Short mmCIF file of C-alpha atoms and ligand atoms in Angstrom, two decimals:
data_model
loop_
_atom_site.label_atom_id
_atom_site.label_comp_id
_atom_site.label_asym_id
_atom_site.label_seq_id
_atom_site.Cartn_x
_atom_site.Cartn_y
_atom_site.Cartn_z
CA MET A 4 77.53 248.93 -62.49
CA ALA A 5 77.14 246.74 -59.45
CA GLU A 6 77.68 242.87 -59.71
CA GLN A 7 74.74 240.90 -60.88
CA THR A 8 74.11 237.26 -60.89
CA PHE A 9 71.54 234.90 -62.52
CA ILE A 10 69.57 232.70 -60.21
CA MET A 11 66.86 230.18 -61.42
CA ILE A 12 64.46 228.24 -59.15
CA LYS A 13 64.21 224.99 -60.97
CA PRO A 14 60.90 223.08 -61.63
CA ASP A 15 61.17 221.13 -58.37
CA GLY A 16 61.67 224.30 -56.38
CA VAL A 17 58.39 225.74 -58.00
CA GLN A 18 56.55 222.51 -57.50
CA ARG A 19 57.46 222.26 -53.74
CA GLY A 20 56.41 225.79 -53.08
CA LEU A 21 59.92 227.17 -52.25
CA VAL A 22 59.62 230.37 -54.45
CA GLY A 23 58.84 232.66 -51.61
CA GLU A 24 61.43 231.22 -49.24
CA ILE A 25 64.18 231.43 -51.73
CA ILE A 26 63.46 235.03 -52.89
CA SER A 27 63.25 235.88 -49.25
CA ARG A 28 66.74 234.64 -48.42
CA PHE A 29 68.28 236.77 -51.24
CA GLU A 30 66.12 239.78 -50.22
CA LYS A 31 66.89 239.59 -46.52
CA LYS A 32 70.52 239.28 -47.22
CA GLY A 33 70.56 242.76 -48.81
CA PHE A 34 70.71 241.87 -52.57
CA TYR A 35 68.29 243.63 -54.99
CA LEU A 36 65.89 241.94 -57.32
CA LYS A 37 66.61 243.43 -60.81
CA GLY A 38 64.71 240.86 -62.96
CA LEU A 39 62.07 238.24 -62.43
CA LYS A 40 60.15 235.97 -64.84
CA PHE A 41 58.09 232.82 -64.45
CA LEU A 42 58.23 230.68 -67.57
CA ASN A 43 58.53 227.30 -69.19
CA VAL A 44 61.77 226.97 -71.31
CA GLU A 45 62.07 224.94 -74.48
CA ARG A 46 64.46 222.06 -74.78
CA ALA A 47 66.85 224.05 -77.07
CA PHE A 48 66.91 226.95 -74.57
CA ALA A 49 67.82 224.63 -71.74
CA GLU A 50 70.58 223.03 -73.85
CA LYS A 51 71.98 226.51 -74.52
CA HIS A 52 71.85 227.53 -70.91
CA TYR A 53 73.71 224.38 -69.98
CA ALA A 54 75.91 224.22 -73.15
CA ASP A 55 79.18 223.99 -71.11
CA LEU A 56 77.94 220.63 -69.70
CA SER A 57 76.77 219.04 -73.04
CA ALA A 58 79.55 216.33 -72.90
CA LYS A 59 78.48 215.13 -69.43
CA PRO A 60 76.72 211.84 -68.94
CA PHE A 61 74.02 213.66 -66.98
CA PHE A 62 73.23 216.30 -69.60
CA GLY A 63 70.17 214.61 -71.15
CA GLY A 64 68.57 214.10 -67.60
CA LEU A 65 69.52 217.66 -66.63
CA VAL A 66 67.69 219.09 -69.71
CA GLU A 67 64.66 216.97 -69.09
CA TYR A 68 64.64 218.14 -65.48
CA ILE A 69 64.85 221.87 -66.46
CA VAL A 70 61.93 221.56 -69.12
CA SER A 71 59.78 219.38 -66.74
CA GLY A 72 57.74 222.49 -65.51
CA PRO A 73 57.99 226.24 -65.01
CA VAL A 74 60.97 227.85 -63.60
CA VAL A 75 61.56 231.22 -61.87
CA ALA A 76 64.41 233.21 -63.55
CA MET A 77 65.93 236.12 -61.67
CA ILE A 78 68.65 238.84 -61.73
CA TRP A 79 70.04 239.71 -58.29
CA GLU A 80 72.39 242.55 -57.74
CA GLY A 81 74.90 243.43 -54.95
CA LYS A 82 78.45 243.43 -53.77
CA ASN A 83 79.98 239.94 -54.50
CA VAL A 84 76.49 238.53 -55.34
CA VAL A 85 77.88 235.90 -57.61
CA LEU A 86 80.07 234.20 -54.95
CA THR A 87 77.89 234.90 -52.10
CA GLY A 88 74.91 233.71 -54.12
CA ARG A 89 76.71 230.39 -54.60
CA LYS A 90 77.29 230.16 -50.81
CA ILE A 91 73.58 230.89 -50.15
CA ILE A 92 72.72 228.06 -52.58
CA GLY A 93 75.23 225.54 -51.32
CA ALA A 94 77.25 222.70 -52.76
CA THR A 95 75.96 221.10 -56.03
CA ASN A 96 75.33 217.73 -54.36
CA PRO A 97 72.84 218.27 -51.51
CA ALA A 98 74.61 215.55 -49.67
CA GLN A 99 77.44 217.95 -49.38
CA SER A 100 75.55 221.23 -48.86
CA GLU A 101 75.78 222.61 -45.50
CA PRO A 102 72.65 223.06 -43.36
CA GLY A 103 71.62 226.74 -43.70
CA THR A 104 72.17 226.81 -47.49
CA ILE A 105 69.13 226.42 -49.81
CA ARG A 106 70.29 222.99 -51.12
CA GLY A 107 71.30 221.93 -47.53
CA ASP A 108 68.03 222.69 -46.14
CA PHE A 109 65.74 221.71 -49.01
CA ALA A 110 67.25 219.15 -51.22
CA VAL A 111 68.53 215.48 -51.17
CA GLU A 112 69.56 214.53 -54.66
CA ILE A 113 71.89 216.19 -57.08
CA GLY A 114 69.47 215.91 -59.94
CA ARG A 115 66.66 217.61 -57.87
CA ASN A 116 68.66 220.37 -56.22
CA VAL A 117 66.11 223.18 -56.46
CA ILE A 118 68.20 226.07 -57.70
CA HIS A 119 70.82 227.38 -60.10
CA GLY A 120 73.22 230.20 -59.57
CA SER A 121 75.85 231.52 -61.87
CA ASP A 122 79.36 230.28 -61.02
CA SER A 123 81.47 233.37 -62.06
CA VAL A 124 80.88 237.04 -63.17
CA ASP A 125 81.59 235.93 -66.80
CA SER A 126 78.93 233.23 -66.71
CA ALA A 127 76.48 235.54 -64.89
CA ASN A 128 76.72 238.07 -67.77
CA LYS A 129 76.25 235.48 -70.44
CA GLU A 130 73.27 233.85 -68.56
CA ILE A 131 71.64 237.25 -67.94
CA ALA A 132 72.05 238.17 -71.65
CA LEU A 133 70.43 234.75 -72.51
CA TRP A 134 67.54 234.98 -70.13
CA PHE A 135 66.91 238.69 -69.99
CA PRO A 136 67.90 240.09 -73.45
CA GLU A 137 65.79 243.17 -72.50
CA GLY A 138 68.27 243.80 -69.62
CA PRO A 139 67.66 244.41 -65.94
CA ALA A 140 65.07 246.60 -64.33
CA ASN A 141 66.30 250.07 -63.37
CA TRP A 142 65.46 250.87 -59.71
CA GLN A 143 67.44 251.66 -56.50
CA SER A 144 66.45 250.54 -53.04
CA SER A 145 65.67 253.31 -50.49
CA GLN A 146 67.36 250.99 -47.93
CA HIS A 147 70.74 251.03 -49.78
CA LYS A 148 72.70 253.17 -47.35
CA TRP A 149 71.43 250.91 -44.54
CA ILE A 150 72.94 247.92 -46.11
CA TYR A 151 76.14 249.24 -47.72
CA GLU A 152 78.79 251.35 -46.19
N1 LIG B 26 74.03 217.58 -62.15
C1 LIG B 26 73.59 216.30 -62.11
N2 LIG B 26 74.58 215.30 -61.90
C2 LIG B 26 75.86 215.67 -61.73
C3 LIG B 26 76.24 217.01 -61.71
C4 LIG B 26 75.34 217.92 -61.95
O1 LIG B 26 72.37 216.03 -62.28
O2 LIG B 26 76.68 214.70 -61.44
C5 LIG B 26 73.02 218.72 -62.33
C6 LIG B 26 72.70 219.48 -61.06
O3 LIG B 26 71.28 219.67 -61.16
C7 LIG B 26 73.44 220.74 -61.17
C8 LIG B 26 73.52 220.99 -62.68
O4 LIG B 26 73.57 219.67 -63.30
O5 LIG B 26 72.86 221.68 -60.46
C9 LIG B 26 74.58 221.79 -63.29
O6 LIG B 26 75.85 221.27 -62.80
P1 LIG B 26 76.94 222.28 -62.31
O7 LIG B 26 78.20 221.41 -62.14
O8 LIG B 26 77.12 223.44 -63.03
O9 LIG B 26 76.45 222.58 -60.74
P2 LIG B 26 75.86 223.93 -60.10
O10 LIG B 26 76.60 225.10 -60.61
O11 LIG B 26 74.43 223.92 -60.47
O12 LIG B 26 76.15 223.84 -58.65
MG1 LIG B 27 76.90 225.48 -62.75
#
């Protein structure tokens, strides 16, 4: 199966009307949308998603942030989509994110950085299993041969 990543538009991205812009960037690049849901998550679910960060001093604030409003959870598929997705998103701290990246263009503070993307194939698989237990949608783009050699 082609590589997949988990992307989440955080509550600030939803509130600021960035959903269409963000989806558009992944679509135009040539990645395929294989899962999409708009939902509020429970505190325990947010804690599970960020379990690796539970010892960090910012963990409590991070969980508050993620449960503060609805999020858009997505599966995106394509060649090197995990690493390339992280590049499209930009550095964790928007003060260091390059212009042209989502965080570089739309965020100022690390605790309001608009979007999440899996940091490895292994965490992508774990996050997709957590957020999409039903699995990805099954479809193939008719444009595939115009994007991939
Ligand atoms: N975060 C924060 N303060 C920090 C580091 C991280 O508030 O000092 C938040 C930030 O929203 C970040 C999230 O915690 O996106 C997860 O941190 P991680 O290091 O996994 O960054 P990411 O993978 O999102 O770039
Ligand atoms: Mg991370």
